XYZ file of C-alpha atoms in Angstrom:
715
model
C -64.066 19.069 -50.957
C -63.769 21.290 -54.086
C -62.962 24.403 -51.518
C -60.670 22.274 -49.720
C -58.671 21.456 -53.064
C -58.138 24.864 -54.056
C -56.327 25.917 -50.786
C -52.486 25.588 -51.216
C -51.153 22.264 -50.003
C -48.678 24.016 -47.532
C -52.039 25.931 -45.921
C -53.855 22.958 -45.475
C -50.843 21.192 -43.276
C -50.485 24.647 -41.376
C -54.412 24.689 -40.358
C -54.049 21.173 -39.518
C -51.483 21.352 -37.335
C -52.592 24.612 -35.498
C -56.033 23.086 -35.177
C -54.304 20.068 -33.517
C -52.357 22.108 -31.277
C -55.164 24.539 -30.213
C -57.571 21.573 -29.334
C -54.688 19.851 -27.470
C -53.285 22.879 -25.400
C -56.039 25.327 -25.011
C -59.082 23.041 -24.630
C -58.631 21.401 -21.511
C -62.273 21.118 -19.873
C -62.253 17.238 -20.183
C -58.565 16.988 -19.403
C -58.989 19.306 -16.369
C -61.937 17.499 -14.767
C -60.273 14.145 -15.033
C -56.716 15.600 -13.755
C -58.408 17.495 -10.752
C -59.959 14.105 -9.407
C -56.301 12.687 -9.293
C -54.472 15.927 -8.433
C -54.431 14.943 -4.599
C -52.610 11.485 -5.342
C -50.514 12.920 -8.123
C -49.183 15.979 -6.220
C -47.400 13.335 -3.535
C -43.931 12.552 -4.560
C -43.772 8.961 -6.249
C -42.230 6.121 -4.330
C -38.484 5.416 -5.097
C -39.383 2.518 -7.179
C -41.932 4.200 -9.097
C -39.383 7.236 -9.716
C -36.197 5.610 -10.270
C -37.598 2.237 -11.257
C -36.423 -1.185 -10.653
C -33.624 -1.363 -12.880
C -32.243 2.132 -11.821
C -32.376 0.927 -8.006
C -30.429 -2.158 -9.129
C -27.741 -0.053 -10.637
C -27.397 2.424 -8.108
C -27.637 -0.133 -4.971
C -25.783 -2.727 -6.704
C -22.795 -0.531 -7.975
C -22.727 0.987 -4.579
C -22.013 -2.311 -3.158
C -20.064 -3.972 -5.704
C -17.319 -0.976 -6.218
C -16.206 -1.056 -2.421
C -16.315 -4.950 -2.558
C -13.993 -4.737 -5.578
C -11.869 -2.165 -3.646
C -11.890 -4.211 -0.703
C -10.609 -7.509 -2.611
C -7.797 -5.024 -4.236
C -6.821 -3.916 -0.908
C -6.572 -7.546 0.098
C -4.084 -8.379 -2.809
C -2.099 -5.298 -1.679
C -1.926 -6.125 1.974
C -2.056 -9.632 1.603
C 1.592 -10.561 1.665
C 2.086 -9.323 5.565
C 5.253 -8.708 6.955
C 8.267 -10.422 5.775
C 8.323 -12.388 2.344
C 4.515 -13.767 2.371
C 5.468 -16.729 4.113
C 2.572 -15.686 6.752
C 0.074 -14.760 4.126
C -3.075 -16.631 3.748
C -3.317 -19.660 1.302
C -5.733 -17.900 -1.106
C -3.532 -14.974 -1.497
C -0.221 -17.086 -1.884
C -2.273 -19.559 -4.345
C -2.972 -16.399 -6.872
C 0.462 -14.911 -6.639
C 2.156 -17.821 -7.215
C 0.232 -18.867 -9.913
C 0.714 -15.588 -11.477
C -3.012 -14.129 -11.307
C -2.304 -10.810 -9.788
C -2.480 -8.653 -12.886
C -5.533 -10.739 -14.066
C -7.339 -10.102 -10.718
C -6.547 -6.683 -10.702
C -7.858 -5.826 -14.258
C -11.100 -8.162 -13.325
C -11.598 -6.167 -10.496
C -11.090 -2.708 -12.222
C -13.543 -3.924 -14.890
C -16.072 -4.324 -12.447
C -15.674 -0.927 -11.164
C -15.529 0.549 -14.715
C -19.173 -1.130 -15.661
C -20.687 -0.151 -12.419
C -19.681 3.457 -12.696
C -20.583 3.771 -16.287
C -24.160 2.136 -15.581
C -24.739 4.473 -12.572
C -23.390 7.278 -14.548
C -26.124 6.882 -17.100
C -28.713 6.551 -14.353
C -27.443 9.698 -12.811
C -27.773 11.493 -15.909
C -31.250 10.691 -15.959
C -31.622 11.860 -12.428
C -29.778 14.931 -12.712
C -31.716 16.220 -15.914
C -35.060 15.752 -14.156
C -33.709 17.600 -11.258
C -32.549 20.597 -13.295
C -35.866 20.316 -15.478
C -38.024 20.776 -12.415
C -35.730 22.849 -10.365
C -33.197 25.344 -11.714
C -34.824 25.355 -15.468
C -33.204 24.909 -18.660
C -33.265 27.045 -21.963
C -36.387 26.359 -24.121
C -33.921 25.485 -27.005
C -32.762 22.576 -25.080
C -35.809 21.326 -23.027
C -36.503 18.652 -25.448
C -32.752 16.984 -25.020
C -33.214 17.458 -21.377
C -36.590 15.842 -21.450
C -35.647 12.864 -23.573
C -32.296 11.977 -21.067
C -34.919 11.199 -18.459
C -35.718 8.035 -20.418
C -32.800 7.636 -22.245
C -28.874 8.830 -22.550
C -25.333 8.000 -23.645
C -23.944 9.088 -20.187
C -23.118 12.443 -18.323
C -20.815 13.772 -21.162
C -23.729 15.116 -23.160
C -25.300 16.826 -20.203
C -22.263 18.493 -19.010
C -22.028 19.918 -22.643
C -25.570 21.375 -22.358
C -25.243 22.763 -18.764
C -21.883 24.668 -19.969
C -23.827 26.171 -22.663
C -26.712 27.324 -20.517
C -26.790 29.905 -18.073
C -23.737 30.683 -15.497
C -26.603 29.843 -12.761
C -27.108 26.311 -14.284
C -23.654 25.617 -14.665
C -22.570 26.432 -11.128
C -25.604 24.725 -9.366
C -24.973 21.790 -6.975
C -26.439 19.492 -9.213
C -24.320 20.618 -12.430
C -21.362 20.523 -10.051
C -21.890 16.781 -8.877
C -22.325 15.761 -12.554
C -19.319 17.274 -13.737
C -17.228 15.602 -10.847
C -19.269 12.412 -11.924
C -18.397 12.790 -15.290
C -14.417 13.432 -14.600
C -14.718 10.221 -12.430
C -16.292 8.183 -14.910
C -13.705 8.978 -17.248
C -11.103 8.522 -14.574
C -12.454 4.958 -13.796
C -11.606 3.726 -17.661
C -8.202 3.897 -16.804
C -8.257 2.570 -13.295
C -6.692 -0.887 -14.657
C -3.758 1.122 -16.149
C -3.564 3.227 -12.687
C -3.644 0.045 -10.402
C -0.866 -1.845 -12.580
C 1.675 1.110 -11.848
C 1.768 -0.199 -8.484
C 2.627 -3.758 -9.236
C 6.420 -4.951 -9.852
C 8.417 -7.938 -9.703
C 9.291 -9.002 -6.287
C 10.699 -11.946 -4.473
C 8.241 -13.904 -1.929
C 8.797 -17.318 0.123
C 7.606 -19.806 -2.474
C 6.201 -23.475 -1.486
C 8.538 -25.744 0.442
C 10.431 -28.471 -1.782
C 10.755 -31.942 -0.226
C 13.970 -33.373 -1.682
C 17.434 -34.940 -1.034
C 20.741 -33.814 -0.369
C 24.053 -35.443 -0.060
C 24.786 -34.655 3.547
C 27.213 -37.302 4.906
C 30.512 -39.143 3.610
C 30.673 -42.585 2.972
C 33.820 -44.732 3.767
C 34.868 -44.713 -0.111
C 35.491 -41.248 -0.199
C 39.081 -40.611 0.382
C 39.700 -37.218 2.241
C 43.459 -35.795 2.115
C 45.155 -33.616 4.310
C 45.424 -30.054 3.039
C 48.470 -29.387 1.232
C 48.644 -25.735 1.295
C 47.934 -23.750 4.586
C 44.719 -21.971 4.376
C 46.606 -18.653 5.341
C 47.787 -18.281 1.964
C 44.492 -19.269 0.078
C 41.783 -16.822 -0.986
C 38.625 -17.200 0.930
C 36.206 -18.922 -1.204
C 33.017 -17.773 0.622
C 31.374 -15.182 2.800
C 28.241 -17.315 3.250
C 24.909 -16.645 5.013
C 24.631 -18.800 8.371
C 22.648 -19.375 11.121
C 23.614 -18.438 14.131
C 23.303 -19.422 17.827
C 24.616 -16.347 20.133
C 26.149 -16.897 23.331
C 24.084 -14.353 25.113
C 27.623 -13.478 26.772
C 28.909 -9.629 26.559
C 32.385 -9.483 25.211
C 33.031 -6.358 27.170
C 35.982 -6.919 29.467
C 35.325 -7.401 33.299
C 36.790 -5.175 35.880
C 39.706 -7.875 36.027
C 40.230 -7.442 32.288
C 38.447 -10.621 31.038
C 37.011 -10.680 27.699
C 34.866 -13.777 26.597
C 32.677 -14.123 23.427
C 31.038 -17.188 24.763
C 30.335 -20.096 22.622
C 29.039 -18.991 19.565
C 27.633 -21.436 17.020
C 27.427 -21.068 13.603
C 25.442 -23.455 11.158
C 26.596 -23.345 7.501
C 24.124 -24.442 4.713
C 25.108 -27.444 2.694
C 24.188 -25.332 -0.301
C 26.246 -23.575 -3.249
C 26.316 -19.854 -3.510
C 23.126 -19.312 -5.891
C 20.854 -21.368 -3.770
C 21.834 -20.191 -0.373
C 21.026 -16.262 -1.305
C 17.378 -17.201 -2.436
C 17.032 -19.630 0.513
C 14.145 -18.818 3.079
C 13.563 -22.034 4.911
C 15.815 -24.920 5.395
C 14.849 -28.328 7.499
C 17.501 -30.821 7.378
C 21.299 -31.715 8.248
C 24.133 -29.205 8.468
C 27.298 -28.681 9.598
C 28.096 -26.207 12.314
C 31.490 -24.542 13.874
C 31.252 -23.728 17.508
C 33.628 -20.954 18.584
C 34.990 -19.496 21.647
C 37.667 -16.808 22.260
C 38.559 -15.391 25.782
C 41.543 -12.830 26.381
C 43.033 -11.375 29.297
C 45.941 -9.046 30.020
C 49.186 -11.131 29.978
C 51.910 -11.228 32.742
C 55.154 -11.471 30.581
C 58.682 -11.796 31.285
C 61.340 -11.357 28.293
C 63.055 -8.901 26.083
C 62.963 -6.709 23.005
C 65.876 -7.876 20.433
C 66.963 -6.118 17.218
C 68.529 -8.426 14.601
C 70.489 -7.799 11.429
C 67.916 -8.145 8.790
C 70.607 -9.622 6.290
C 68.860 -9.749 2.796
C 65.572 -8.056 3.828
C 65.291 -4.665 2.855
C 64.781 -3.293 6.531
C 66.791 -1.473 8.909
C 66.579 -4.460 11.663
C 64.356 -7.156 12.551
C 62.432 -6.549 15.950
C 61.535 -9.401 18.195
C 59.903 -10.029 21.523
C 61.180 -13.091 23.300
C 60.190 -14.341 26.599
C 57.900 -16.474 28.659
C 54.033 -16.324 29.720
C 53.520 -16.759 33.508
C 49.753 -18.274 33.284
C 49.187 -18.384 37.058
C 49.677 -14.545 37.521
C 47.699 -13.877 34.348
C 44.932 -16.238 35.538
C 44.911 -14.786 38.995
C 44.736 -11.284 37.879
C 41.880 -11.872 35.445
C 39.858 -13.806 38.312
C 40.203 -17.122 36.520
C 40.963 -20.646 37.583
C 44.013 -22.396 36.414
C 42.543 -24.923 33.715
C 42.417 -28.578 35.247
C 45.664 -30.871 34.688
C 47.737 -27.649 34.690
C 50.128 -26.572 36.778
C 50.903 -22.973 36.341
C 49.499 -23.527 33.133
C 52.249 -26.119 32.063
C 49.892 -27.652 29.681
C 49.833 -24.629 27.595
C 52.655 -22.946 25.484
C 54.334 -20.224 27.527
C 57.622 -19.643 25.580
C 57.202 -17.012 22.609
C 59.531 -15.525 20.185
C 57.474 -13.234 17.929
C 58.696 -11.005 15.372
C 57.100 -7.408 15.858
C 56.313 -5.315 13.219
C 56.519 -1.297 13.096
C 54.119 1.052 11.744
C 54.638 2.338 8.502
C 51.921 5.014 8.575
C 51.808 7.824 10.846
C 48.808 7.644 13.111
C 48.394 4.051 12.360
C 49.419 0.892 14.545
C 51.649 -2.229 13.858
C 49.804 -5.127 14.799
C 50.755 -9.295 14.836
C 49.347 -12.099 15.964
C 51.609 -14.810 17.640
C 51.167 -18.420 18.680
C 53.872 -19.367 21.231
C 56.204 -22.225 20.991
C 54.037 -25.507 21.259
C 56.990 -27.962 20.702
C 57.695 -28.324 24.249
C 54.599 -28.839 25.277
C 52.563 -31.708 23.563
C 53.227 -34.583 21.706
C 52.560 -33.866 17.943
C 51.276 -37.393 17.137
C 48.858 -37.669 19.955
C 47.486 -34.015 20.660
C 44.248 -32.968 20.118
C 43.913 -29.235 19.257
C 39.919 -29.127 19.703
C 38.628 -30.015 22.877
C 34.755 -29.094 23.614
C 35.268 -25.742 25.170
C 31.940 -24.730 24.927
C 31.671 -24.772 28.870
C 35.036 -23.354 29.725
C 36.694 -20.081 28.604
C 40.414 -21.925 28.645
C 40.763 -25.717 28.493
C 44.115 -27.661 28.554
C 44.304 -27.603 24.811
C 42.988 -24.306 23.960
C 44.770 -22.375 21.173
C 46.882 -19.832 22.486
C 47.352 -16.459 20.727
C 49.546 -13.571 21.721
C 48.143 -10.219 20.427
C 49.852 -6.979 20.306
C 50.104 -3.649 18.579
C 52.511 -0.669 18.733
C 52.600 2.725 17.309
C 56.521 2.851 16.631
C 58.382 3.417 13.733
C 61.791 1.875 12.947
C 63.046 5.082 14.031
C 60.888 5.083 17.286
C 62.185 1.454 17.945
C 65.708 2.314 17.769
C 66.124 2.590 21.452
C 66.058 -1.142 21.692
C 69.771 -1.258 20.476
C 70.158 -5.022 20.283
C 68.563 -6.001 23.498
C 66.104 -4.177 25.918
C 63.960 -5.670 28.739
C 60.156 -5.966 28.688
C 59.099 -3.751 31.756
C 57.324 -5.376 34.248
C 54.952 -2.719 35.558
C 52.432 -2.451 32.571
C 48.756 -0.933 32.854
C 45.761 -2.403 32.585
C 42.934 -1.060 29.895
C 40.371 -3.611 29.618
C 41.915 -7.013 28.165
C 44.959 -5.223 27.082
C 48.337 -4.867 29.178
C 49.813 -1.377 28.033
C 53.612 -0.331 28.216
C 54.682 3.185 27.691
C 58.141 2.723 26.252
C 60.921 5.130 25.117
C 60.310 7.622 22.097
C 56.862 7.537 23.217
C 55.995 4.018 21.663
C 53.104 2.614 23.212
C 52.804 -1.439 23.113
C 49.913 -3.404 24.004
C 49.415 -7.082 24.504
C 46.433 -9.733 25.046
C 46.537 -13.332 25.632
C 43.761 -14.881 23.887
C 42.617 -18.545 24.116
C 40.533 -20.029 20.895
C 38.427 -22.827 21.136
C 36.833 -24.490 17.898
C 34.614 -27.409 17.505
C 32.899 -28.528 14.404
C 29.553 -30.841 14.777
C 26.538 -31.935 12.796
C 23.147 -31.656 13.458
C 19.344 -31.263 12.219
C 18.316 -27.920 11.995
C 15.298 -26.007 11.385
C 16.549 -22.355 9.805
C 14.399 -19.501 8.108
C 14.847 -16.073 6.712
C 12.104 -13.499 6.165
C 14.071 -11.944 3.356
C 16.589 -12.452 0.438
C 20.065 -12.509 1.492
C 23.140 -10.913 0.019
C 26.394 -12.632 0.599
C 29.329 -10.003 0.962
C 32.814 -10.132 -0.122
C 36.151 -7.996 0.659
C 36.927 -5.839 -2.196
C 39.851 -3.564 -2.936
C 39.839 -0.536 -4.962
C 42.258 -0.770 -7.863
C 43.183 2.752 -7.695
C 43.857 3.374 -3.864
C 44.561 -0.154 -3.141
C 42.295 0.214 -0.105
C 40.371 -2.870 1.021
C 36.594 -2.575 2.053
C 35.900 -5.310 4.765
C 32.942 -3.492 6.087
C 30.101 -5.746 4.531
C 31.967 -8.867 5.811
C 32.306 -7.308 9.195
C 28.451 -6.909 9.369
C 27.772 -10.407 8.278
C 30.254 -11.557 11.104
C 28.565 -9.561 13.533
C 31.761 -6.659 13.980
C 30.724 -3.258 14.069
C 28.177 -0.661 14.594
C 25.901 -2.103 12.016
C 25.802 -5.643 13.323
C 23.063 -5.128 15.612
C 20.133 -7.195 14.144
C 20.065 -10.368 12.248
C 18.390 -8.947 9.257
C 21.126 -6.348 8.748
C 23.487 -9.278 9.191
C 22.001 -11.299 6.503
C 21.547 -13.908 9.403
C 19.214 -17.068 9.245
C 17.063 -17.448 12.317
C 17.688 -20.856 14.117
C 14.166 -22.263 14.884
C 15.224 -25.632 16.121
C 18.526 -27.914 16.623
C 18.413 -31.474 17.388
C 20.587 -34.792 17.268
C 23.819 -32.915 17.275
C 26.632 -35.212 16.982
C 30.492 -35.070 16.635
C 30.451 -38.955 15.259
C 31.070 -38.175 11.568
C 34.044 -38.603 9.222
C 33.478 -34.911 8.045
C 33.521 -33.386 11.283
C 36.660 -35.115 12.315
C 38.286 -33.884 9.057
C 37.334 -30.461 9.216
C 38.816 -30.396 12.954
C 42.168 -31.528 11.462
C 41.957 -29.193 8.130
C 41.444 -26.003 10.374
C 44.310 -27.003 12.465
C 46.348 -27.412 9.528
C 44.941 -24.330 8.147
C 45.824 -22.229 11.403
C 49.369 -23.844 11.374
C 51.700 -22.878 8.706
C 52.871 -26.901 8.966
C 51.528 -29.903 9.596
C 53.906 -30.402 13.011
C 53.309 -28.087 16.047
C 55.443 -25.231 15.011
C 57.738 -23.051 17.221
C 56.254 -19.390 17.526
C 55.194 -17.775 14.222
C 53.579 -14.344 13.676
C 50.868 -13.248 11.403
C 52.070 -9.479 10.061
C 49.074 -7.283 9.274
C 48.452 -6.078 6.010
C 49.425 -2.703 4.331
C 50.592 -0.537 7.380
C 52.617 -2.744 9.124
C 56.473 -3.463 8.128
C 58.542 -6.465 9.578
C 59.296 -10.111 9.106
C 56.535 -12.639 9.462
C 56.474 -16.316 9.510
C 53.299 -16.132 7.276
C 52.095 -13.897 4.881
C 48.346 -14.544 4.687
C 45.987 -13.629 2.136
C 44.693 -10.015 2.213
C 41.291 -11.098 3.219
C 42.527 -12.451 6.488
C 44.664 -9.842 7.429
C 42.163 -6.985 6.639
C 39.103 -8.718 8.599
C 41.794 -9.196 11.791
C 42.913 -5.864 11.408
C 39.771 -4.093 10.843
C 37.817 -6.080 13.512
C 40.389 -4.884 15.731
C 40.136 -1.095 14.868
C 36.640 -1.012 14.778
C 35.851 -2.771 18.270
C 39.136 -2.945 20.043
C 38.361 -6.560 20.971
C 40.747 -8.806 19.906
C 38.517 -11.755 20.817
C 36.104 -10.611 18.104
C 39.172 -10.160 15.651
C 40.315 -14.047 16.245
C 36.788 -15.262 16.041
C 35.819 -13.382 12.736
C 38.810 -14.214 11.310
C 38.700 -17.983 11.909
C 35.013 -18.244 10.757
C 35.875 -17.030 7.351
C 38.717 -19.630 7.549
C 35.834 -22.193 8.304
C 33.402 -21.536 5.902
C 36.295 -21.960 3.122
C 37.274 -25.314 4.345
C 33.664 -26.382 4.648
C 32.312 -25.582 1.523
C 35.485 -26.971 -0.131
C 34.368 -30.298 0.996
C 30.685 -29.936 0.446
C 30.855 -31.244 -2.937
C 32.557 -34.543 -1.744
C 29.522 -35.641 0.423
C 27.774 -38.539 -1.237
C 24.847 -40.157 1.281
C 21.524 -38.338 0.955
C 19.312 -37.585 3.391
C 16.008 -36.011 3.196
C 15.704 -32.236 3.524
C 12.828 -29.443 3.153
C 13.988 -26.488 0.931
C 12.106 -23.017 0.540
C 13.232 -20.759 -1.637
C 12.140 -17.382 -3.021
C 10.154 -16.875 -5.969
C 10.050 -14.121 -8.233
C 6.221 -13.041 -8.941
C 4.273 -10.006 -9.598
C 2.872 -8.132 -6.773
C 1.892 -4.686 -5.651
C 4.970 -2.913 -4.069
C 3.188 0.513 -3.775
C -0.111 2.031 -2.638
C -0.250 5.028 -4.929
C -2.386 3.844 -7.902
C -4.709 1.791 -5.225
C -4.981 5.115 -3.261
C -6.020 7.266 -6.485
C -8.571 4.553 -7.590
C -9.952 4.477 -4.087
C -10.116 8.361 -4.109
C -11.755 8.166 -7.561
C -14.392 5.596 -6.920
C -14.991 7.151 -3.413
C -15.749 10.457 -5.060
C -17.995 9.036 -7.728
C -20.046 7.244 -4.822
C -20.528 10.435 -3.144
C -21.942 12.343 -6.269
C -24.214 9.216 -7.197
C -25.555 9.146 -3.613
C -25.774 13.131 -3.539
C -27.854 13.104 -7.092
C -30.035 10.531 -6.170
C -31.437 12.201 -2.909
C -31.633 15.365 -4.751
C -33.673 13.539 -7.307
C -36.038 12.136 -4.761
C -36.216 15.243 -2.761
C -36.849 17.824 -5.376
C -38.617 15.955 -8.291
C -42.483 15.103 -8.533
C -43.175 14.430 -12.168
C -40.378 12.492 -13.672
C -39.840 8.976 -14.059
C -36.383 7.510 -14.788
C -36.221 5.021 -17.806
C -39.946 5.848 -19.069
C -40.377 7.534 -22.160
C -43.957 8.537 -22.989
C -44.028 11.028 -20.187
C -40.934 12.692 -21.497
C -42.689 13.454 -24.781
C -46.086 14.466 -23.472
C -44.781 16.973 -20.873
C -43.049 18.963 -23.697
C -46.420 19.741 -25.135
C -47.313 23.221 -24.122
C -47.763 26.740 -25.395
C -44.175 27.480 -24.821
C -43.248 24.472 -27.320
C -46.323 24.769 -29.967
C -44.195 26.801 -32.264
C -41.257 24.303 -32.123
C -43.203 21.129 -32.166
C -45.400 22.628 -35.127
C -42.318 23.310 -37.204
C -40.023 20.241 -36.089
C -41.606 17.346 -37.912
C -38.941 17.919 -40.707
C -36.472 20.069 -39.330
C -33.004 19.265 -37.871
C -32.698 20.395 -34.245
C -30.230 23.052 -34.801
C -32.722 24.592 -37.279
C -35.765 24.149 -35.090
C -33.601 25.817 -32.124
C -33.050 28.683 -34.182
C -36.885 29.722 -34.256
C -36.693 30.189 -30.374
C -33.539 32.135 -30.474
C -35.011 35.400 -30.053
C -37.176 33.990 -27.003
C -34.727 31.441 -25.233
C -36.325 31.699 -21.818
C -35.507 29.327 -18.964
C -38.436 26.888 -18.697
C -39.220 24.076 -16.255
C -41.688 21.231 -15.915
C -44.437 21.829 -13.691
C -48.057 21.735 -12.901
C -50.037 24.441 -14.648
C -52.545 25.854 -12.494
C -55.099 26.663 -14.733
C -55.064 23.376 -16.664
C -53.596 21.112 -13.940
C -51.470 19.729 -16.812
C -47.832 18.752 -16.115
C -45.843 20.654 -18.696
C -43.337 22.851 -20.135
C -43.778 26.359 -18.228
C -41.536 29.476 -18.220
C -39.283 30.036 -15.136
C -41.139 32.099 -12.789
C -44.663 32.178 -14.767
C -47.730 32.756 -12.265
C -49.357 29.468 -13.772
C -46.360 27.312 -12.177
C -47.869 25.470 -9.369
C -45.360 25.466 -6.384
C -44.328 22.285 -5.020
């Protein structure tokens, strides 16, 4: 004891450590004998459960299943709306969306993906560290940290950093590249929720049906008054969305020049503007206007006359006076004379129409003239609106003489008080055409219109929000843009599909009746709206707007004139022009009376609801790409671990420590108990060679050996 006490304290400590490591590392006879007896069994690769562990298998397999499942759920949310506005979506999708849970569902799915990826990244860090230790090798200065990572680690970032600090061979190895991709993917998944939310936006979908009651009919106590002012002078109040039942008839003229729109039924919603534009489905009562217009080249006998304009600032007033031969007109068009008519005597044949001239070179003066009704019918007993849905011309059809010409006042100076209408016009479709003096071209067409209101129970729907157009005027150029309104009315090149026209699809119509106070009132009201006076008038002319000059019996509001002229210019079909103009007039009459309705009926109204839903796929595609890349790396790292390692067990600690004990690490372990890592590492900087974990041939022990050491047993 005395001799020991005289030895310096530090010397005793060194002697004790040296003797310990010498006996542990160099004296291995007992260990070798016990090891050799088990070498056959230990040389075999451990089973998956032993090498990765139950928890590791659960994380890798569970995450590999859960992450795609979450992506699948997200895909259902993204694609669940389907075509249209979500009316055909599944009940579960609609429930989530209408309750406003989309953002929460996206956040929850992205959270599960984050947790799975983070847990898998920790397991894969252990597997990658083990693979590097047993194959490529790591610097001696870092072997302790790589070894302990097999038991526990904080994720891939530290392993990637150590690989970057190691040799280029280690950093650019397959295992290192996979870990780098996994590290970047794991970081990216932390922002998965943010990436996915960029695909969300507020949009409208079809809500749930609201079963309610609306005022749809009139009681006897509500008094209806005849319109005081002609509808021509009033601005149209509505260009409303409607449901349309087309005629299925082409308006293109036949070889005889007969053009017929067929009966077109347009059903108007009993709702105000703010509710019509968000309506997606309506079941209930509604009023409809049946319209049919047919045109043919007229046979005319008469003259042109020029009158002194008196106080009017015009050189002269130009009129066209004469008679219409219906027998010849119908015969030329291949039509039968309507029943109860002898040579069309129940139709107005006399006309006295003032004619406008063009005021813009290259344009045309247009007018719409109603022939003289005074000697045809009894004003008190006449019925203007018979049911013309079956026949294009009836005994009481409204008759319009449509003409257009390209002549200015100077061009028409050849009239010189009186000039006969030539009796040899050519025929161009439904137009009779004359080539007059001074290169004046005059076209005329005789048109027969039927207008009929009714009330029906309807089922109408649309898959999109609607936009109700308007006729707008540019205050600088004074030009009027009627294109949106013409598209709504089915006039023009863009009026090809119901969706372009903002129409409702009519799914069903039943219980149609004309036995209604409002139906009868609307029949009379549109009669008063078309004629400028309550009594059947003599001929009157509606002059065009802007490019025509001349006297007119009425000066219609600019919307009517523009709709009429632009329809005629766009299609060259006077039947479509008249039908479009009167449809706008019918809309204004209808919505002016809806507020008077006082008898309720049950209806079902489904409107659009503004909700947050996915409107793009970019964020989901990026997230799916990140998750896919992560899963590929995870599976590849796992497979490499199983194929190329023999002595590592993920999640276990003692073997990570015991395998460090070797001659290569003896000096570090001897100096390390009270040193910081960086101080201990400095001691091996001079010989910081690549080392691996392997079995020593001489001892049979699994330990740290220099890469390429002859003592290293091959796999």
